[in-house]
Short mmCIF file of C-alpha atoms in Angstrom, two decimals:
data_model
loop_
_atom_site.label_atom_id
_atom_site.label_comp_id
_atom_site.label_asym_id
_atom_site.label_seq_id
_atom_site.Cartn_x
_atom_site.Cartn_y
_atom_site.Cartn_z
CA UNK A 28 48.43 -94.02 97.43
CA UNK A 29 49.91 -95.89 94.46
CA UNK A 30 52.86 -94.06 92.86
CA UNK A 31 52.39 -93.11 89.20
CA UNK A 32 56.00 -92.13 88.46
CA UNK A 33 59.31 -93.88 88.80
CA UNK A 34 61.73 -92.78 91.52
CA UNK A 35 63.81 -90.43 89.34
CA UNK A 36 60.87 -88.88 87.45
CA UNK A 37 60.29 -85.21 88.32
CA UNK A 38 57.16 -83.09 88.37
CA UNK A 39 56.93 -79.30 88.43
CA UNK A 40 53.69 -77.35 88.79
CA UNK A 41 52.39 -73.80 88.62
CA UNK A 42 54.91 -70.98 88.76
CA UNK A 43 57.99 -73.24 88.67
CA UNK A 44 56.74 -75.08 85.54
CA UNK A 45 55.99 -71.79 83.79
CA UNK A 46 59.39 -70.31 84.63
CA UNK A 47 61.18 -73.46 83.39
CA UNK A 48 59.34 -73.13 80.06
CA UNK A 49 60.15 -69.42 79.76
CA UNK A 50 63.85 -69.88 80.51
CA UNK A 51 64.29 -72.57 77.84
CA UNK A 52 62.45 -70.59 75.16
CA UNK A 53 64.27 -67.34 75.93
CA UNK A 54 67.64 -69.12 75.87
CA UNK A 55 66.96 -70.39 72.34
CA UNK A 56 65.80 -66.91 71.24
CA UNK A 57 68.96 -65.28 72.68
CA UNK A 58 71.11 -67.91 70.99
CA UNK A 59 69.87 -67.09 67.47
CA UNK A 60 69.31 -63.36 68.02
CA UNK A 61 72.82 -62.41 66.86
CA UNK A 62 72.18 -63.96 63.42
CA UNK A 63 69.33 -61.54 62.57
CA UNK A 64 69.70 -58.91 59.87
CA UNK A 65 72.20 -58.09 57.10
CA UNK A 66 75.08 -57.77 59.58
CA UNK A 67 74.15 -60.81 61.68
CA UNK A 68 76.66 -63.52 62.51
CA UNK A 69 76.41 -67.13 61.28
CA UNK A 70 75.52 -70.24 63.31
CA UNK A 71 77.06 -73.59 62.30
CA UNK A 72 75.56 -75.93 64.85
CA UNK A 73 72.69 -78.30 65.43
CA UNK A 74 70.07 -77.41 68.02
CA UNK A 75 68.37 -80.28 69.82
CA UNK A 76 66.21 -80.03 72.87
CA UNK A 77 63.65 -81.81 75.00
CA UNK A 78 61.39 -79.21 76.59
CA UNK A 79 59.08 -76.33 75.77
CA UNK A 80 61.97 -74.63 73.92
CA UNK A 81 61.71 -77.29 71.19
CA UNK A 82 58.44 -75.59 70.22
CA UNK A 83 60.47 -72.61 69.00
CA UNK A 84 62.56 -74.92 66.83
CA UNK A 85 59.34 -76.37 65.42
CA UNK A 86 57.84 -72.99 64.51
CA UNK A 87 61.14 -72.01 62.88
CA UNK A 88 61.06 -75.20 60.77
CA UNK A 89 57.42 -74.64 59.79
CA UNK A 90 58.26 -71.04 58.85
CA UNK A 91 61.03 -72.35 56.59
CA UNK A 92 58.76 -74.98 55.01
CA UNK A 93 55.84 -72.60 54.46
CA UNK A 94 57.44 -69.34 53.32
CA UNK A 95 61.19 -69.99 53.26
CA UNK A 96 62.35 -66.95 55.27
CA UNK A 97 61.85 -65.28 58.66
CA UNK A 98 63.07 -68.33 60.60
CA UNK A 99 65.21 -66.25 62.97
CA UNK A 100 62.63 -63.45 63.31
CA UNK A 101 59.89 -65.82 64.45
CA UNK A 102 62.08 -67.29 67.22
CA UNK A 103 63.33 -63.89 68.38
CA UNK A 104 59.81 -62.42 68.49
CA UNK A 105 58.36 -65.43 70.37
CA UNK A 106 61.22 -65.28 72.87
CA UNK A 107 60.66 -61.57 73.46
CA UNK A 108 56.90 -62.03 73.91
CA UNK A 109 57.69 -64.56 76.65
CA UNK A 110 60.24 -62.22 78.23
CA UNK A 111 57.58 -59.49 78.44
CA UNK A 112 55.02 -62.02 79.73
CA UNK A 113 57.43 -63.05 82.50
CA UNK A 114 57.52 -59.44 83.75
CA UNK A 115 53.72 -59.22 83.69
CA UNK A 116 53.31 -62.50 85.59
CA UNK A 117 55.70 -61.12 88.22
CA UNK A 118 53.19 -58.27 88.77
CA UNK A 119 50.42 -60.88 89.41
CA UNK A 120 48.69 -60.59 86.02
CA UNK A 121 47.13 -63.94 85.11
CA UNK A 122 48.51 -65.81 82.02
CA UNK A 123 45.01 -65.98 80.45
CA UNK A 124 44.73 -62.18 80.68
CA UNK A 125 48.11 -61.86 78.94
CA UNK A 126 47.03 -64.33 76.23
CA UNK A 127 43.83 -62.38 75.64
CA UNK A 128 45.79 -59.11 75.33
CA UNK A 129 48.34 -60.72 72.98
CA UNK A 130 45.54 -61.96 70.70
CA UNK A 131 44.02 -58.47 70.46
CA UNK A 132 47.46 -56.98 69.78
CA UNK A 133 48.28 -59.57 67.05
CA UNK A 134 45.01 -58.83 65.24
CA UNK A 135 45.66 -55.09 65.46
CA UNK A 136 49.25 -55.54 64.19
CA UNK A 137 48.05 -57.66 61.24
CA UNK A 138 45.48 -55.00 60.28
CA UNK A 139 48.21 -52.34 60.41
CA UNK A 140 50.34 -54.45 58.04
CA UNK A 141 47.41 -54.87 55.63
CA UNK A 142 47.04 -51.09 55.41
CA UNK A 143 50.71 -50.72 54.40
CA UNK A 144 50.93 -53.36 51.64
CA UNK A 145 51.75 -52.64 48.01
CA UNK A 146 50.48 -54.86 45.18
CA UNK A 147 51.88 -54.41 41.66
CA UNK A 148 50.75 -57.72 40.15
CA UNK A 149 48.92 -55.98 37.30
CA UNK A 150 52.08 -54.17 36.18
CA UNK A 151 54.57 -56.84 35.03
CA UNK A 152 57.59 -54.51 35.09
CA UNK A 153 56.89 -53.16 38.59
CA UNK A 154 56.09 -56.65 39.90
CA UNK A 155 59.41 -58.00 38.60
CA UNK A 156 61.14 -55.05 40.28
CA UNK A 157 59.35 -55.95 43.56
CA UNK A 158 60.53 -59.56 43.24
CA UNK A 159 64.12 -58.38 42.68
CA UNK A 160 63.96 -56.17 45.79
CA UNK A 161 62.52 -59.02 47.91
CA UNK A 162 65.20 -61.44 46.66
CA UNK A 163 68.02 -58.98 47.42
CA UNK A 164 66.61 -58.24 50.88
CA UNK A 165 66.33 -61.99 51.62
CA UNK A 166 69.90 -62.63 50.42
CA UNK A 167 71.29 -59.62 52.36
CA UNK A 168 71.56 -61.65 55.58
CA UNK A 169 73.14 -64.72 53.94
CA UNK A 170 76.45 -65.84 52.44
CA UNK A 171 75.40 -64.58 49.00
CA UNK A 172 75.02 -60.98 50.25
CA UNK A 173 78.13 -59.79 48.37
CA UNK A 174 76.72 -60.98 45.03
CA UNK A 175 73.05 -60.56 45.93
CA UNK A 176 72.10 -58.75 42.71
CA UNK A 177 73.46 -61.57 40.53
CA UNK A 178 71.76 -64.31 42.56
CA UNK A 179 68.54 -62.32 42.92
CA UNK A 180 68.33 -62.19 39.11
CA UNK A 181 68.96 -65.95 38.87
CA UNK A 182 66.24 -66.65 41.46
CA UNK A 183 63.68 -64.29 39.88
CA UNK A 184 64.30 -65.68 36.36
CA UNK A 185 63.87 -69.24 37.68
CA UNK A 186 60.66 -68.48 39.61
CA UNK A 187 59.11 -66.47 36.76
CA UNK A 188 59.46 -69.59 34.57
CA UNK A 189 57.17 -71.47 36.99
CA UNK A 190 54.23 -69.30 35.84
CA UNK A 191 52.64 -69.10 39.29
CA UNK A 192 53.42 -72.62 40.49
CA UNK A 193 55.00 -73.09 43.94
CA UNK A 194 56.45 -76.49 42.94
CA UNK A 195 60.19 -75.90 43.19
CA UNK A 196 60.91 -79.49 42.03
CA UNK A 197 61.27 -78.24 38.46
CA UNK A 198 64.12 -75.92 39.55
CA UNK A 199 67.23 -78.05 39.92
CA UNK A 200 70.33 -76.84 41.76
CA UNK A 201 73.69 -78.42 40.85
CA UNK A 202 76.80 -77.66 42.91
CA UNK A 203 80.19 -77.74 41.17
CA UNK A 204 83.31 -76.62 43.10
CA UNK A 205 85.70 -74.39 41.22
CA UNK A 206 85.49 -70.80 40.03
CA UNK A 207 83.78 -68.13 42.12
CA UNK A 208 80.17 -67.65 43.22
CA UNK A 209 79.75 -65.07 40.45
CA UNK A 210 80.38 -67.84 37.87
CA UNK A 211 77.02 -69.43 38.85
CA UNK A 212 74.44 -69.38 36.06
CA UNK A 213 70.88 -70.38 35.12
CA UNK A 214 70.41 -72.94 32.35
CA UNK A 215 67.07 -73.51 30.65
CA UNK A 216 66.41 -77.24 30.70
CA UNK A 217 67.65 -80.09 32.85
CA UNK A 218 71.22 -81.19 33.63
CA UNK A 219 71.96 -84.70 34.87
CA UNK A 220 75.22 -85.07 36.77
CA UNK A 221 76.38 -88.17 34.87
CA UNK A 222 78.75 -88.98 31.99
CA UNK A 223 77.79 -90.60 28.69
CA UNK A 224 79.43 -94.03 28.47
CA UNK A 225 82.10 -95.18 26.01
CA UNK A 226 80.71 -96.02 22.56
CA UNK A 227 77.39 -94.26 23.30
CA UNK A 228 75.94 -91.55 21.03
CA UNK A 229 76.97 -88.13 22.38
CA UNK A 230 74.04 -86.21 20.89
CA UNK A 231 70.39 -87.21 20.36
CA UNK A 232 67.68 -85.05 18.82
CA UNK A 233 63.93 -85.52 19.45
CA UNK A 234 64.62 -87.94 22.28
CA UNK A 235 62.12 -90.49 23.57
CA UNK A 236 63.29 -91.25 27.11
CA UNK A 237 62.48 -94.28 29.24
CA UNK A 238 63.24 -93.57 32.90
CA UNK A 239 63.58 -96.83 34.86
CA UNK A 240 64.53 -98.33 38.19
CA UNK A 241 65.41 -101.93 37.34
CA UNK A 242 68.29 -104.42 37.74
CA UNK A 243 70.52 -104.55 34.65
CA UNK A 244 73.41 -106.48 36.25
CA UNK A 245 72.37 -110.14 35.88
CA UNK A 246 74.39 -111.16 32.82
CA UNK A 247 76.99 -112.94 35.02
CA UNK A 248 76.72 -115.53 37.77
CA UNK A 249 77.51 -113.75 41.03
CA UNK A 250 79.99 -115.68 43.17
CA UNK A 251 78.74 -114.34 46.51
CA UNK A 252 75.32 -115.46 47.63
CA UNK A 253 74.96 -118.12 44.90
CA UNK A 254 75.37 -121.88 45.36
CA UNK A 255 75.45 -123.93 42.15
CA UNK A 256 76.53 -127.57 41.92
CA UNK A 257 77.94 -128.59 38.54
CA UNK A 258 80.00 -131.49 37.27
CA UNK A 259 82.08 -129.45 34.81
CA UNK A 260 83.04 -125.87 33.86
CA UNK A 261 80.98 -126.19 30.68
CA UNK A 262 77.87 -126.29 32.88
CA UNK A 263 78.89 -122.93 34.42
CA UNK A 264 79.22 -121.54 30.88
CA UNK A 265 75.70 -122.80 30.10
CA UNK A 266 74.32 -121.03 33.20
CA UNK A 267 76.09 -117.81 32.21
CA UNK A 268 74.72 -118.21 28.69
CA UNK A 269 71.20 -118.56 30.10
CA UNK A 270 71.74 -115.40 32.18
CA UNK A 271 72.88 -113.54 29.03
CA UNK A 272 69.86 -114.75 27.08
CA UNK A 273 67.62 -113.57 29.90
CA UNK A 274 69.29 -110.13 29.84
CA UNK A 275 69.12 -109.97 26.02
CA UNK A 276 65.37 -110.63 26.20
CA UNK A 277 64.94 -107.87 28.81
CA UNK A 278 66.88 -105.39 26.66
CA UNK A 279 64.77 -106.27 23.61
CA UNK A 280 61.61 -105.56 25.62
CA UNK A 281 63.04 -102.15 26.60
CA UNK A 282 64.05 -101.36 22.98
CA UNK A 283 60.53 -102.32 21.85
CA UNK A 284 59.21 -99.18 23.58
CA UNK A 285 60.57 -97.15 20.64
CA UNK A 286 63.09 -95.18 22.68
CA UNK A 287 66.48 -93.65 21.90
CA UNK A 288 67.49 -92.88 25.53
CA UNK A 289 67.37 -95.21 28.55
CA UNK A 290 68.05 -93.77 32.02
CA UNK A 291 68.36 -96.30 34.86
CA UNK A 292 68.57 -95.76 38.62
CA UNK A 293 70.69 -98.92 38.99
CA UNK A 294 73.88 -100.18 37.36
CA UNK A 295 73.97 -101.28 33.72
CA UNK A 296 76.56 -104.01 33.08
CA UNK A 297 78.76 -104.18 29.99
CA UNK A 298 76.64 -106.69 28.06
CA UNK A 299 73.31 -104.75 28.15
CA UNK A 300 75.23 -101.49 27.56
CA UNK A 301 76.73 -103.08 24.43
CA UNK A 302 73.25 -104.16 23.25
CA UNK A 303 71.90 -100.61 23.75
CA UNK A 304 74.90 -99.11 21.89
CA UNK A 305 74.34 -101.49 18.95
CA UNK A 306 70.72 -100.32 18.81
CA UNK A 307 71.83 -96.64 18.81
CA UNK A 308 70.28 -96.01 22.24
CA UNK A 309 71.95 -93.77 24.81
CA UNK A 310 72.06 -95.70 28.10
CA UNK A 311 72.71 -93.77 31.33
CA UNK A 312 73.30 -95.80 34.49
CA UNK A 313 73.29 -95.16 38.24
CA UNK A 314 71.45 -91.84 38.07
CA UNK A 315 70.72 -90.70 41.65
CA UNK A 316 67.10 -91.17 42.67
CA UNK A 317 66.35 -87.44 43.11
CA UNK A 318 67.87 -86.95 39.66
CA UNK A 319 65.68 -89.49 37.87
CA UNK A 320 62.55 -88.41 39.76
CA UNK A 321 63.10 -84.83 38.63
CA UNK A 322 64.05 -85.99 35.10
CA UNK A 323 60.80 -87.98 34.84
CA UNK A 324 58.86 -84.93 36.09
CA UNK A 325 60.36 -82.38 33.70
CA UNK A 326 60.31 -84.64 30.60
CA UNK A 327 56.71 -85.70 31.23
CA UNK A 328 57.52 -89.39 31.82
CA UNK A 329 57.13 -91.84 34.68
CA UNK A 330 59.61 -94.20 36.35
CA UNK A 331 59.08 -97.77 35.07
CA UNK A 332 60.24 -101.09 36.52
CA UNK A 333 58.45 -103.63 34.27
CA UNK A 334 58.50 -103.65 30.47
CA UNK A 335 56.02 -106.31 29.31
CA UNK A 336 53.35 -103.76 28.29
CA UNK A 337 54.90 -100.83 26.35
CA UNK A 338 51.50 -99.13 26.02
CA UNK A 339 51.24 -98.71 29.81
CA UNK A 340 54.67 -97.04 30.16
CA UNK A 341 54.74 -93.24 29.94
CA UNK A 342 57.85 -92.02 28.10
CA UNK A 343 59.57 -88.67 28.58
CA UNK A 344 60.41 -86.37 25.67
CA UNK A 345 62.88 -83.59 24.95
CA UNK A 346 64.26 -81.88 21.83
CA UNK A 347 67.97 -82.44 22.43
CA UNK A 348 70.30 -84.48 24.65
CA UNK A 349 74.00 -83.60 24.56
CA UNK A 350 77.14 -83.77 26.69
CA UNK A 351 78.40 -80.50 28.18
CA UNK A 352 81.38 -79.45 30.31
CA UNK A 353 81.10 -77.49 33.56
CA UNK A 354 84.52 -76.84 35.02
CA UNK A 355 86.39 -80.12 34.75
CA UNK A 356 83.28 -82.35 34.75
CA UNK A 357 81.17 -83.76 31.93
CA UNK A 358 77.39 -83.69 32.40
CA UNK A 359 74.34 -84.55 30.29
CA UNK A 360 72.10 -81.68 29.20
CA UNK A 361 68.40 -82.14 28.31
CA UNK A 362 66.97 -79.12 26.47
CA UNK A 363 63.49 -78.46 25.10
CA UNK A 364 61.90 -80.58 27.85
CA UNK A 365 58.17 -81.26 28.03
CA UNK A 366 57.77 -79.12 31.18
CA UNK A 367 58.77 -75.78 29.71
CA UNK A 368 59.30 -74.10 33.09
CA UNK A 369 62.07 -76.54 34.11
CA UNK A 370 65.50 -75.02 34.61
CA UNK A 371 68.80 -75.70 36.35
CA UNK A 372 70.83 -73.31 38.50
CA UNK A 373 74.52 -74.28 38.44
CA UNK A 374 76.35 -73.04 41.54
CA UNK A 375 80.11 -72.53 41.40
CA UNK A 376 82.27 -71.80 44.43
CA UNK A 377 85.53 -72.36 46.24
CA UNK A 378 84.51 -75.42 48.28
CA UNK A 379 81.65 -77.78 49.08
CA UNK A 380 81.01 -75.92 52.37
CA UNK A 381 80.54 -72.62 50.51
CA UNK A 382 78.31 -74.32 47.92
CA UNK A 383 76.14 -75.98 50.59
CA UNK A 384 75.57 -72.64 52.33
CA UNK A 385 74.94 -70.93 48.97
CA UNK A 386 72.33 -73.58 48.10
CA UNK A 387 70.50 -73.03 51.41
CA UNK A 388 70.52 -69.24 50.87
CA UNK A 389 69.27 -69.54 47.29
CA UNK A 390 66.59 -72.02 48.31
CA UNK A 391 65.24 -69.48 50.86
CA UNK A 392 65.05 -66.82 48.13
CA UNK A 393 63.31 -69.22 45.72
CA UNK A 394 60.74 -70.17 48.39
CA UNK A 395 59.94 -66.55 49.25
CA UNK A 396 59.67 -65.55 45.58
CA UNK A 397 57.41 -68.47 44.65
CA UNK A 398 55.09 -67.56 47.56
CA UNK A 399 55.14 -63.87 46.51
CA UNK A 400 54.11 -64.77 42.95
CA UNK A 401 50.96 -66.33 44.49
CA UNK A 402 50.37 -63.65 47.12
CA UNK A 403 51.80 -60.54 45.46
CA UNK A 404 51.42 -58.21 48.46
CA UNK A 405 54.73 -56.56 49.40
CA UNK A 406 55.89 -54.55 52.41
CA UNK A 407 58.88 -52.29 53.01
CA UNK A 408 61.64 -53.89 55.10
CA UNK A 409 64.42 -52.76 57.43
CA UNK A 410 62.27 -52.76 60.57
CA UNK A 411 59.54 -50.64 58.93
CA UNK A 412 56.77 -53.27 59.41
CA UNK A 413 57.59 -53.70 63.11
CA UNK A 414 57.52 -49.93 63.68
CA UNK A 415 54.14 -49.66 61.91
CA UNK A 416 52.72 -52.56 63.94
CA UNK A 417 54.18 -51.24 67.23
CA UNK A 418 52.61 -47.80 66.63
CA UNK A 419 49.16 -49.32 65.96
CA UNK A 420 49.38 -51.67 68.97
CA UNK A 421 50.55 -48.78 71.18
CA UNK A 422 47.44 -46.80 70.24
CA UNK A 423 45.26 -49.86 70.98
CA UNK A 424 46.84 -50.19 74.45
CA UNK A 425 45.89 -46.60 75.30
CA UNK A 426 42.27 -47.23 74.28
CA UNK A 427 41.88 -50.59 76.09
CA UNK A 428 40.70 -50.55 79.73
CA UNK A 429 41.78 -53.07 82.36
CA UNK A 430 44.81 -55.34 82.74
CA UNK A 431 44.75 -56.40 79.08
CA UNK A 432 46.22 -53.00 78.20
CA UNK A 433 49.45 -54.01 79.99
CA UNK A 434 49.72 -57.13 77.82
CA UNK A 435 49.01 -55.12 74.64
CA UNK A 436 51.66 -52.57 75.65
CA UNK A 437 54.10 -55.45 76.26
CA UNK A 438 53.35 -56.82 72.76
CA UNK A 439 54.27 -53.41 71.29
CA UNK A 440 57.62 -53.46 73.14
CA UNK A 441 58.31 -57.01 71.93
CA UNK A 442 57.74 -55.96 68.30
CA UNK A 443 60.48 -53.32 68.65
CA UNK A 444 62.99 -56.12 69.39
CA UNK A 445 63.35 -56.90 65.67
CA UNK A 446 64.63 -53.43 64.59
CA UNK A 447 66.59 -53.17 67.86
CA UNK A 448 68.38 -56.46 67.19
CA UNK A 449 69.07 -55.53 63.54
CA UNK A 450 70.74 -52.32 64.77
CA UNK A 451 72.67 -54.04 67.59
CA UNK A 452 74.01 -56.72 65.21
CA UNK A 453 75.32 -53.98 62.93
CA UNK A 454 77.19 -52.36 65.82
CA UNK A 455 74.89 -49.32 65.86
CA UNK A 456 73.32 -47.41 68.76
CA UNK A 457 69.91 -49.13 68.86
CA UNK A 458 68.47 -46.86 71.57
CA UNK A 459 69.19 -43.75 69.47
CA UNK A 460 67.93 -45.39 66.28
CA UNK A 461 64.66 -46.64 67.72
CA UNK A 462 63.89 -43.21 69.20
CA UNK A 463 64.59 -41.65 65.76
CA UNK A 464 62.35 -44.24 64.10
CA UNK A 465 59.53 -43.63 66.59
CA UNK A 466 59.66 -39.89 65.82
CA UNK A 467 59.69 -40.55 62.05
CA UNK A 468 56.74 -42.95 62.22
CA UNK A 469 54.55 -40.39 64.00
CA UNK A 470 54.54 -38.54 60.67
CA UNK A 471 51.78 -39.72 58.34
CA UNK A 472 52.88 -42.21 55.63
CA UNK A 473 56.48 -42.54 56.87
CA UNK A 474 58.70 -45.04 55.03
CA UNK A 475 61.60 -44.86 57.50
CA UNK A 476 63.57 -47.96 58.48
CA UNK A 477 67.07 -48.96 59.57
CA UNK A 478 69.72 -48.69 56.86
CA UNK A 479 72.65 -50.78 58.13
CA UNK A 480 74.39 -51.04 54.74
CA UNK A 481 74.94 -47.55 53.34
CA UNK A 482 73.64 -44.85 55.66
CA UNK A 483 73.83 -41.18 54.81
CA UNK A 484 76.08 -38.48 56.30
CA UNK A 485 74.59 -35.24 57.55
CA UNK A 486 76.81 -32.24 58.27
CA UNK A 487 76.04 -30.01 61.27
CA UNK A 488 77.84 -26.71 62.00
CA UNK A 489 78.33 -26.10 65.75
CA UNK A 490 79.93 -22.69 66.27
CA UNK A 491 83.17 -22.77 64.26
CA UNK A 492 83.45 -26.59 64.43
CA UNK A 493 81.97 -29.00 61.91
CA UNK A 494 80.66 -32.32 63.20
CA UNK A 495 79.67 -35.24 60.99
CA UNK A 496 76.88 -37.50 62.11
CA UNK A 497 76.06 -40.86 60.50
CA UNK A 498 72.31 -41.12 60.16
CA UNK A 499 71.23 -44.74 59.73
CA UNK A 500 67.48 -44.10 59.51
CA UNK A 501 66.79 -44.34 55.77
CA UNK A 502 63.89 -44.26 53.34
CA UNK A 503 63.11 -47.95 52.71
CA UNK A 504 61.15 -47.18 49.51
CA UNK A 505 64.11 -45.23 48.12
CA UNK A 506 66.63 -47.94 49.15
CA UNK A 507 64.46 -50.68 47.60
CA UNK A 508 64.35 -52.78 50.81
CA UNK A 509 61.22 -54.92 50.57
CA UNK A 510 59.79 -58.05 52.18
CA UNK A 511 56.89 -60.35 51.34
CA UNK A 512 53.69 -59.73 53.29
CA UNK A 513 53.21 -63.48 53.66
CA UNK A 514 56.56 -63.81 55.50
CA UNK A 515 55.79 -61.01 57.96
CA UNK A 516 52.28 -62.28 58.61
CA UNK A 517 53.59 -65.81 59.28
CA UNK A 518 56.23 -64.46 61.70
CA UNK A 519 53.63 -62.43 63.62
CA UNK A 520 50.98 -65.15 63.94
CA UNK A 521 53.34 -68.09 64.56
CA UNK A 522 55.31 -66.24 67.27
CA UNK A 523 52.09 -65.19 69.03
CA UNK A 524 50.67 -68.73 68.94
CA UNK A 525 53.93 -70.25 70.24
CA UNK A 526 54.10 -67.72 73.11
CA UNK A 527 50.46 -68.44 73.95
CA UNK A 528 51.06 -72.19 74.03
CA UNK A 529 54.04 -71.84 76.39
CA UNK A 530 52.09 -69.40 78.60
CA UNK A 531 49.41 -72.06 79.06
CA UNK A 532 51.92 -74.53 80.57
CA UNK A 533 50.97 -75.32 84.16
CA UNK A 534 52.74 -78.62 84.76
CA UNK A 535 55.91 -80.32 83.48
CA UNK A 536 56.57 -84.01 83.98
CA UNK A 537 60.08 -85.25 83.20
CA UNK A 538 60.49 -89.00 82.75
CA UNK A 539 63.13 -90.92 84.67
CA UNK A 540 66.31 -91.13 82.55
CA UNK A 541 66.93 -94.45 80.85
CA UNK A 542 69.74 -96.31 82.55
CA UNK A 543 72.71 -97.57 80.55
CA UNK A 544 73.04 -101.31 80.69
CA UNK A 545 76.03 -102.68 82.57
CA UNK A 546 77.77 -104.79 79.93
CA UNK A 547 80.53 -106.06 82.21
#
């Protein structure tokens, strides 16, 4: 029989293939588990993989792209579903039976969530309060947790300006080291991280802006890469003169657009800059590409590269351009831009590392809030949704006949991993807490969840001795701990689908490793 694989290629089938998939996925879940919740630890590393466990990284990335938060929860839940499935497979329950049970349980859990949602979209004041609670809950597990109220207000103000849009391009984030995180602020308008050149006007009202990506550095003969044969230096001067005339003509074409501000992605040499200054036009060079793309968007213009037909070029407009100072740096501020919802969040902090982490945290909050403005359904947080889902799934397991009930029961246990992990990461007794939560949730309309931040102290008199007991089961509605329904739904469905896909694995083929060439 002809061999299909190379000598070092490996093939695993059946039980061995399934176990290999489970081990990889559970390892990834265990790795990130300690980062979950307000008291979770941080991970500064890059995860790369080449097996079924990479699926968990993919669902985490999709979760981040779609709703902005719940990236750790989705991996932890998927890993726990596989851990429970592994136990069921060991008792000779077929993977397809487990998948069928998991599907029933996921649908039941989603219906339980839908019954517990709150929607205050019609009441502007209550809805803004919901957004603030969601933002603070999202930021609780990130570097901005100490100043979460300040940053939650910045994020809510920025998202409310979008008027229902989920396009976060019009919200710019600028990072400037210096000061503390509390010095960060929201500015209405657009800030370009560039300086105004020498001899340029420092303030322009009612600006007509041409945003361009074109070469403005051809007023001199470049030594490198050019070969010119001449019989005297005067000929070189003539060539340079021709280059200058060519540049002068290009500048005149740009000025003919009726502009008073020219922003270019590329360099602007001294000669064209001088021509723009003489014409009273503010010329800004070497603006980064993300910067000019966003500037074109918020001012209502388009990036141009040819200037022969002024009528086909769309200019940007704003009421005022001026130079401002942030810390020790000068920047250019565009206010009264065409896109009224545009704004800039300026982050201050001790170092670039702190600012980078703060930007990631704030971006998560902005994503969640923008999605919540569209789908305004809100849930309580702190493990409350998982307890509600687990209770409903538990009841379904008792009603379902056959082996599927074991899978449904396993799904219920997996859901409890989220509150358990939140408690463990805070150094609390998770076994005691989960049993307290179970008892609380058997009462109708319970709003109990895990309060890892404050907690309340109850005093019990035992004989003549007083004992103080820290009770960490709190009222989530009273504490204002809320999460977006869209985030929880995405976590539930994505984790279930990922677990199902890995459960279906029946064969793994690993290619032969590529040999390193012997260069000796």
